[in-house]
Short mmCIF file of C-alpha atoms in Angstrom, two decimals:
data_model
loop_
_atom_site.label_atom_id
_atom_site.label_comp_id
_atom_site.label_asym_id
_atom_site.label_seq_id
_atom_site.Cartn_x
_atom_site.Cartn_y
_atom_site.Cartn_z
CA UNK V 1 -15.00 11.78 6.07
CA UNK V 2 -13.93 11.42 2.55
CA UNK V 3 -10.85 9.14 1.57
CA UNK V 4 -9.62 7.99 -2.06
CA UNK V 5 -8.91 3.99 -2.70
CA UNK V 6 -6.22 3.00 -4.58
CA UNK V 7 -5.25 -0.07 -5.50
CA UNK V 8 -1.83 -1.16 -7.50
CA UNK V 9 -2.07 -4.00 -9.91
CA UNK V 10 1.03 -5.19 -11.30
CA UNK V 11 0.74 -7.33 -14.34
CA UNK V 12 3.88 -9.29 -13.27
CA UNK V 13 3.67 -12.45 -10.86
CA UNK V 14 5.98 -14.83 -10.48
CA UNK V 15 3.53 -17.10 -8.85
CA UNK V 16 0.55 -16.61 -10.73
CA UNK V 17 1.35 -15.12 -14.07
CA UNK V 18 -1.28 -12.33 -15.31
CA UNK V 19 -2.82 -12.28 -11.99
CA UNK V 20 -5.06 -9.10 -11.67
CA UNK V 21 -6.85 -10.48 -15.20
CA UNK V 22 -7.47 -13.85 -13.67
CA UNK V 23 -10.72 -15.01 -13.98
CA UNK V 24 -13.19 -14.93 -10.74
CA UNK V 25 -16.82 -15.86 -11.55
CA UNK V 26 -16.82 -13.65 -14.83
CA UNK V 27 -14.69 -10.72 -13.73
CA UNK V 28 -11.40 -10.18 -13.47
CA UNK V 29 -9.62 -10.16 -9.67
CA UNK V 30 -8.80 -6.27 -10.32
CA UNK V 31 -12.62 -5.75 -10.87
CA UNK V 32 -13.80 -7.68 -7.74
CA UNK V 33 -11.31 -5.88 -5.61
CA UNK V 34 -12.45 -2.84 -6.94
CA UNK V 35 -16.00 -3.50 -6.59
CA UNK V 36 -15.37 -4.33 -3.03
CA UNK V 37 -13.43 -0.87 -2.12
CA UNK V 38 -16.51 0.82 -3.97
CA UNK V 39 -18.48 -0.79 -1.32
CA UNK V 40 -16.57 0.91 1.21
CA UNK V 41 -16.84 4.98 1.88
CA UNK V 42 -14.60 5.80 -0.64
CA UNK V 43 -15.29 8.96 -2.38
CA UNK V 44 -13.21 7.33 -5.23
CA UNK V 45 -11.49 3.93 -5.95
CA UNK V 46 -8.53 4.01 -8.59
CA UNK V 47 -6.79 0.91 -9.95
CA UNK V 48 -2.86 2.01 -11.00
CA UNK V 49 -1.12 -0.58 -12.87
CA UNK V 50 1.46 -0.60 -15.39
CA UNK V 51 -0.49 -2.31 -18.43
CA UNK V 52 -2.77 -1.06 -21.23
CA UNK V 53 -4.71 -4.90 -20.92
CA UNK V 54 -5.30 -3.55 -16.66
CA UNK V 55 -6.62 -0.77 -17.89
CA UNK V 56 -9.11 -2.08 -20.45
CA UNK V 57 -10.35 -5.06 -18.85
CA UNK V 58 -11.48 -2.00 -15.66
CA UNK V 59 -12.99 0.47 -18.45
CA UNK V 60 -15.17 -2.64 -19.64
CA UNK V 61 -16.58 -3.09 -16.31
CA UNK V 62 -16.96 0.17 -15.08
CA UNK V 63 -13.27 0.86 -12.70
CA UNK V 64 -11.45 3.90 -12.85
CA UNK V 65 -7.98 2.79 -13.78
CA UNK V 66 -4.86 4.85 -14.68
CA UNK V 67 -1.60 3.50 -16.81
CA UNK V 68 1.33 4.43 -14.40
CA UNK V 69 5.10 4.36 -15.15
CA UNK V 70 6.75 0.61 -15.34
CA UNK V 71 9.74 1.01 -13.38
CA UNK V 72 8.57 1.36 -10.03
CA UNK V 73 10.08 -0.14 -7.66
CA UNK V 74 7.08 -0.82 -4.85
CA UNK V 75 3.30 -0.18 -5.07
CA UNK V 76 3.55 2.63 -2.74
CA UNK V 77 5.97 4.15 -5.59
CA UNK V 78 3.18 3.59 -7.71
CA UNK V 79 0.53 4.95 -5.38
CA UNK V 80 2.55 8.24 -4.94
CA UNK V 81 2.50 8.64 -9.05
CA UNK V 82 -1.73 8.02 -9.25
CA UNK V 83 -1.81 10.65 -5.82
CA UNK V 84 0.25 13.49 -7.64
CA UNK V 85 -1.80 12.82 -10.87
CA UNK V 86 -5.19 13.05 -8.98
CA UNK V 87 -4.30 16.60 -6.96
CA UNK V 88 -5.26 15.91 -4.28
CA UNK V 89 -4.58 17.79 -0.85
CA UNK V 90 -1.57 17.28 1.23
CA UNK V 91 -3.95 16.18 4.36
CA UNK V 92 -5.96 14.06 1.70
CA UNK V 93 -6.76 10.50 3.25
CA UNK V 94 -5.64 7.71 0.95
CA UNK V 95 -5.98 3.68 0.98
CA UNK V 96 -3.98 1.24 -0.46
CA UNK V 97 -5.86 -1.83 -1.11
CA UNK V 98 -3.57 -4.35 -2.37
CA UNK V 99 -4.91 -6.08 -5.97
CA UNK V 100 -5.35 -9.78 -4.72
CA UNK V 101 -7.18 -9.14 -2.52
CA UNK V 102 -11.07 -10.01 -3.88
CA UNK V 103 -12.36 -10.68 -0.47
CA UNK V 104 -11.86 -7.83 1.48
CA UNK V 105 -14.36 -6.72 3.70
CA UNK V 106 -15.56 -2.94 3.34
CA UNK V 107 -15.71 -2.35 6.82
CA UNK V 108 -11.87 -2.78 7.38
CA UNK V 109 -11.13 0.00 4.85
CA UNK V 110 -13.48 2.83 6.31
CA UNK V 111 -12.17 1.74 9.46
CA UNK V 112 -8.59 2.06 8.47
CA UNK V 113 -9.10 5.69 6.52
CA UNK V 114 -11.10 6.94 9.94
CA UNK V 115 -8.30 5.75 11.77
CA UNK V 116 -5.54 8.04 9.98
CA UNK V 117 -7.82 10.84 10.13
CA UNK V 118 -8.61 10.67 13.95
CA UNK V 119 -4.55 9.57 14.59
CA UNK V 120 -3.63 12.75 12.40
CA UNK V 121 -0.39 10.92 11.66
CA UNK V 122 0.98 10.24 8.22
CA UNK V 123 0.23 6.79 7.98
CA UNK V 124 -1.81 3.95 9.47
CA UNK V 125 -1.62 -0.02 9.17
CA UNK V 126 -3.50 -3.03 10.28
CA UNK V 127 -2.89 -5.73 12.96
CA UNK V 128 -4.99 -8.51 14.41
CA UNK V 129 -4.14 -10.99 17.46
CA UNK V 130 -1.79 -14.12 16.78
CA UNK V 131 -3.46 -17.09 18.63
CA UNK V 132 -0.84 -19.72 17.20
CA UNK V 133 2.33 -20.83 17.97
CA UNK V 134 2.70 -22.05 14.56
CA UNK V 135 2.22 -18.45 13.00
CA UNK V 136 3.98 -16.81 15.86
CA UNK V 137 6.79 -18.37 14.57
CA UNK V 138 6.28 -18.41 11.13
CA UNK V 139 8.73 -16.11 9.44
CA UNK V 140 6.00 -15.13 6.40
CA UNK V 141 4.32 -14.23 8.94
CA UNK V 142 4.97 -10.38 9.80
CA UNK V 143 4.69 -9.32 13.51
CA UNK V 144 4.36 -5.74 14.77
CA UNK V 145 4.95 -4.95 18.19
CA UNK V 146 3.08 -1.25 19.23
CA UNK V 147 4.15 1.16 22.02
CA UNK V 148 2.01 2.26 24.69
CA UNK V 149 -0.17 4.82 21.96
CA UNK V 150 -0.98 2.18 19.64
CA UNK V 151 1.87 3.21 17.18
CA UNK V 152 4.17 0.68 15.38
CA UNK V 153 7.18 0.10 17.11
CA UNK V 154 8.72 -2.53 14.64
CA UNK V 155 7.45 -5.01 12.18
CA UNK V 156 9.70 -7.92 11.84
CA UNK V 157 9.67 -12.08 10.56
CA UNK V 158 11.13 -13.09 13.64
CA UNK V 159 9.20 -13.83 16.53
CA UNK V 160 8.44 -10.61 18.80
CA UNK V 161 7.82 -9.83 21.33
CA UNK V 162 10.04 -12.90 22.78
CA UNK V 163 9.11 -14.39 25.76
CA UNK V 164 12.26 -15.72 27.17
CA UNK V 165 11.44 -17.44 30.27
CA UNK V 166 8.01 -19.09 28.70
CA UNK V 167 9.63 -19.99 25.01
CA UNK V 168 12.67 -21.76 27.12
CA UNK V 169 10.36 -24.47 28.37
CA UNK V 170 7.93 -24.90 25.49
CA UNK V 171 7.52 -23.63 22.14
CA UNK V 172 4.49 -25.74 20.83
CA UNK V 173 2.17 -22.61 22.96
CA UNK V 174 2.25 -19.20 23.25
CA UNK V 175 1.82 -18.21 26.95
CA UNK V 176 -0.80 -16.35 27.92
CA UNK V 177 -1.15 -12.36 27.75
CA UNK V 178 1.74 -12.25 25.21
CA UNK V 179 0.70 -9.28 22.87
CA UNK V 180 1.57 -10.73 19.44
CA UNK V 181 0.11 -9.65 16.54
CA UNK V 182 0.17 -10.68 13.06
CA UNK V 183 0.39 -7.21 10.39
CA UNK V 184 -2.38 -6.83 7.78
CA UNK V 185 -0.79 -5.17 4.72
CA UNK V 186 -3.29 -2.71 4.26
CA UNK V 187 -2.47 0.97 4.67
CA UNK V 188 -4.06 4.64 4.85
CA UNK V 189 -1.36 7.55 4.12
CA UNK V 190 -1.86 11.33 4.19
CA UNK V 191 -1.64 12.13 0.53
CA UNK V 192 1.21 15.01 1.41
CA UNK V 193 3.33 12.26 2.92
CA UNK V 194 3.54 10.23 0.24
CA UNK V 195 5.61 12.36 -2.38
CA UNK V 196 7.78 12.28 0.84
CA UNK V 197 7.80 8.38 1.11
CA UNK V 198 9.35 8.21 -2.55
CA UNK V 199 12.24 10.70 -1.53
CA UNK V 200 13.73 8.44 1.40
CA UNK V 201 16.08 6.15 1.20
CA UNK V 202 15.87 2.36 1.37
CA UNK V 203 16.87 0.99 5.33
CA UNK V 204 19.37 -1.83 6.04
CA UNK V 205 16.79 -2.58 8.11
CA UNK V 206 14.09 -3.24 5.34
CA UNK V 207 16.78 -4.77 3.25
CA UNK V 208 17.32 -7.57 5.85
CA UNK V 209 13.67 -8.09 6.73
CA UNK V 210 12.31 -7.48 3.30
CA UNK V 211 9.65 -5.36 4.21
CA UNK V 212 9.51 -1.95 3.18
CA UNK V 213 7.24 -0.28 5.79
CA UNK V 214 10.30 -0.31 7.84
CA UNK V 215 11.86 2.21 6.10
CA UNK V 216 8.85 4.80 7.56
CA UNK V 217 10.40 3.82 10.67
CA UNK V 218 13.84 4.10 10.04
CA UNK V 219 13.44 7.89 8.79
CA UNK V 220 11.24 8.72 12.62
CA UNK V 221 8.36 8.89 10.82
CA UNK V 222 5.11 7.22 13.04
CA UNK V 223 2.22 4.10 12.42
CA UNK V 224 -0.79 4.04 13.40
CA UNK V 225 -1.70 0.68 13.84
CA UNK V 226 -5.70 -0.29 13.86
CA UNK V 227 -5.96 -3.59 16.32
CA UNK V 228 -8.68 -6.09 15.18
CA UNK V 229 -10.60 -9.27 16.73
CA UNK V 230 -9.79 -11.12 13.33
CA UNK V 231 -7.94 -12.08 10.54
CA UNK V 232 -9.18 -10.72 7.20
CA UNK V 233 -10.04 -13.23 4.31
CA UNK V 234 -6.88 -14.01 3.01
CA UNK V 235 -5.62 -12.77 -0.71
CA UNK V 236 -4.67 -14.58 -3.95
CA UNK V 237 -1.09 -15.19 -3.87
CA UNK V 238 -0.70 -19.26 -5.90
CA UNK V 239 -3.42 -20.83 -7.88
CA UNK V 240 -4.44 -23.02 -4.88
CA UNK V 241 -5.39 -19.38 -3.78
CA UNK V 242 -7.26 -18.72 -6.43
CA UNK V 243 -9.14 -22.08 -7.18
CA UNK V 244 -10.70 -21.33 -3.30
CA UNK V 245 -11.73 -17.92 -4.19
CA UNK V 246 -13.14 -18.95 -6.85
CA UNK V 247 -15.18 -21.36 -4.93
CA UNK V 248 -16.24 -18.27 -2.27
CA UNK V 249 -17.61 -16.82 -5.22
CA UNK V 250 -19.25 -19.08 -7.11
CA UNK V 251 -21.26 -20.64 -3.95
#
C-alpha cells in the first residue's frame, strides 16, 4: 500500500520559540522527524511549514519541504494546501505526523495508513489504554470513547467514560474493565476528504473542548480509531522536553 507523510512545522511556539530548527544531536527536530517517517512505508514524506529558514534547513539535509501559506488556521489547514499542491488522488492515503515529534516509531505510522485503507473511511486516529487514575483525570489528557466498530464516538478533556457507581467511592483507581483510552494525535485522511475538512465549519463543540477533530464529528463524518498496547514516546512540547530528547539521542 502506498501512503504520503506529511508533516506541518510551524515556526511559531509559544513554549519553545523556533522549535522545528532546534537543535537535536546535529539536526534539526524537523529533520529527525522526517527521517523517522522516511523509515516508515511512506512512498513520500513532505515537511509544510510556513518559513523560508524550514525550508532550507530540510533542503540541506536531504527533506522534501514545501513553503505553505501563513494564515492557516490548524495544521490540517495546512496539510490540505501541501495535498492539493501534490495531486494526488481523492482515495490517496495521507499521514499527518505532527513536527515535535523526533521519536516516533515507524511502525505506528504504517500501521495507522493500513488502517484507513482497510477501514475505507475518511479518516483514522490513534488511541492506547489509560492505566492511571491520574491521567484519566487529567484534562490535557484527551480521551476517546469508540462504539461497538472501533469508530470514535467522542474525544473529550473530561473524564469518559464515567463510572458513576465506582468514581463515587474512590477516585485515587480506576476500576477494573473501564475502557478508557488516552488519544494519540496522529492521523491518516483520504486525500479527497481533506479539501472537504477545510470547507466545514468550526463546532461549539470543538470551541469548548479545544480540540478540533471534533468538528469531523460534528459534521457525521466517521474515525477510525487504531487501539494500541502502549503509549508512544512522547513529543517536544517545553525545553525540559527537549533537553530529554536530546539525551535519547545522544546516548
Amino acid at each position: 500500500m502506498s501512503f504520503t507523510v506529511v508533516i506541518p512545522a510551524r515556526m511559531a511556539s509559544t513554549r519553545l520559540p523556533r522549535k522545528p530548527l532546534a537543535d537535536l544531536a546535529g539536526k534539526p527536530m524537523v529533520v529527525r522527524v522526517a527521517e523517522r517517517a522516511a523509515q516508515s512505508g511512506a512512498a513520500r514524506v513532505v515537511v509544510a511549514t510556513d518559513h523560508q529558514e524550514i525550508v532550507d534547513a530540510c533542503a540541506a539535509h536531504g527533506v522534501e519541504a514545501m513553503l505553505t501559506r501563513e494564515d492557516h488556521a490548524s495544521g490540517t489547514d495546512r496539510l490540505a494546501e501541501v495535498v492539493a499542491r501534490l495531486g494526488l488522488s481523492a482515495d490517496a492515503v495521507v499521514v499527518n505526523v505532527q513536527g515535535d515529534e523526533p521519536l516516533i516509531e515507524p511502525a505506528l505510522i504504517d500501521r495507522l495508513a493500513g488502517a484507513l485503507a482497510s477501514a475505507q473511511l475518511p479518516m483514522a486516529t490513534m488511541a492506547h489504554p489509560i492505566d492511571s487514575a491520574a491521567d484519566f483525570f487529567n484534562p490535557n489528557v484527551v480521551k476517546v470513547v469508540l462504539d461497538q466498530d472501533g469508530l470514535a464516538a467522542y474525544f473529550s478533556r473530561a473524564p469518559i467514560p464515567y463510572a458513576r457507581d465506582a468514581f463515587a467511592e474512590r477516585t485515587d483507581m480506576l476500576p477494573a474493565g473501564l475502557p478508557a483510552l488516552r488519544h494519540i494525535g496522529m492521523y491518516a485522511y483520504q486525500a479527497g476528504f481533506l479539501s472537504v475538512y477545510a470547507t466545514l465549519s468550526p463546532s461549539p463543540l470543538e470551541t469548548f473542548e479545544a480540540l478540533e477533530q471534533l468538528r469531523v464529528l460534528w459534521h457525521a463524518h466517521r474515525i477510525a480509531v487504531v487501539t494500541v498496547d502502549e503509549a508512544p514516546a512522547a513529543g517536544v512540547d517545553t525545553p525540559a522536553d527537549l533537553e530529554r530528547v536530546r539525551a535519547i539521542l545522544t546516548n
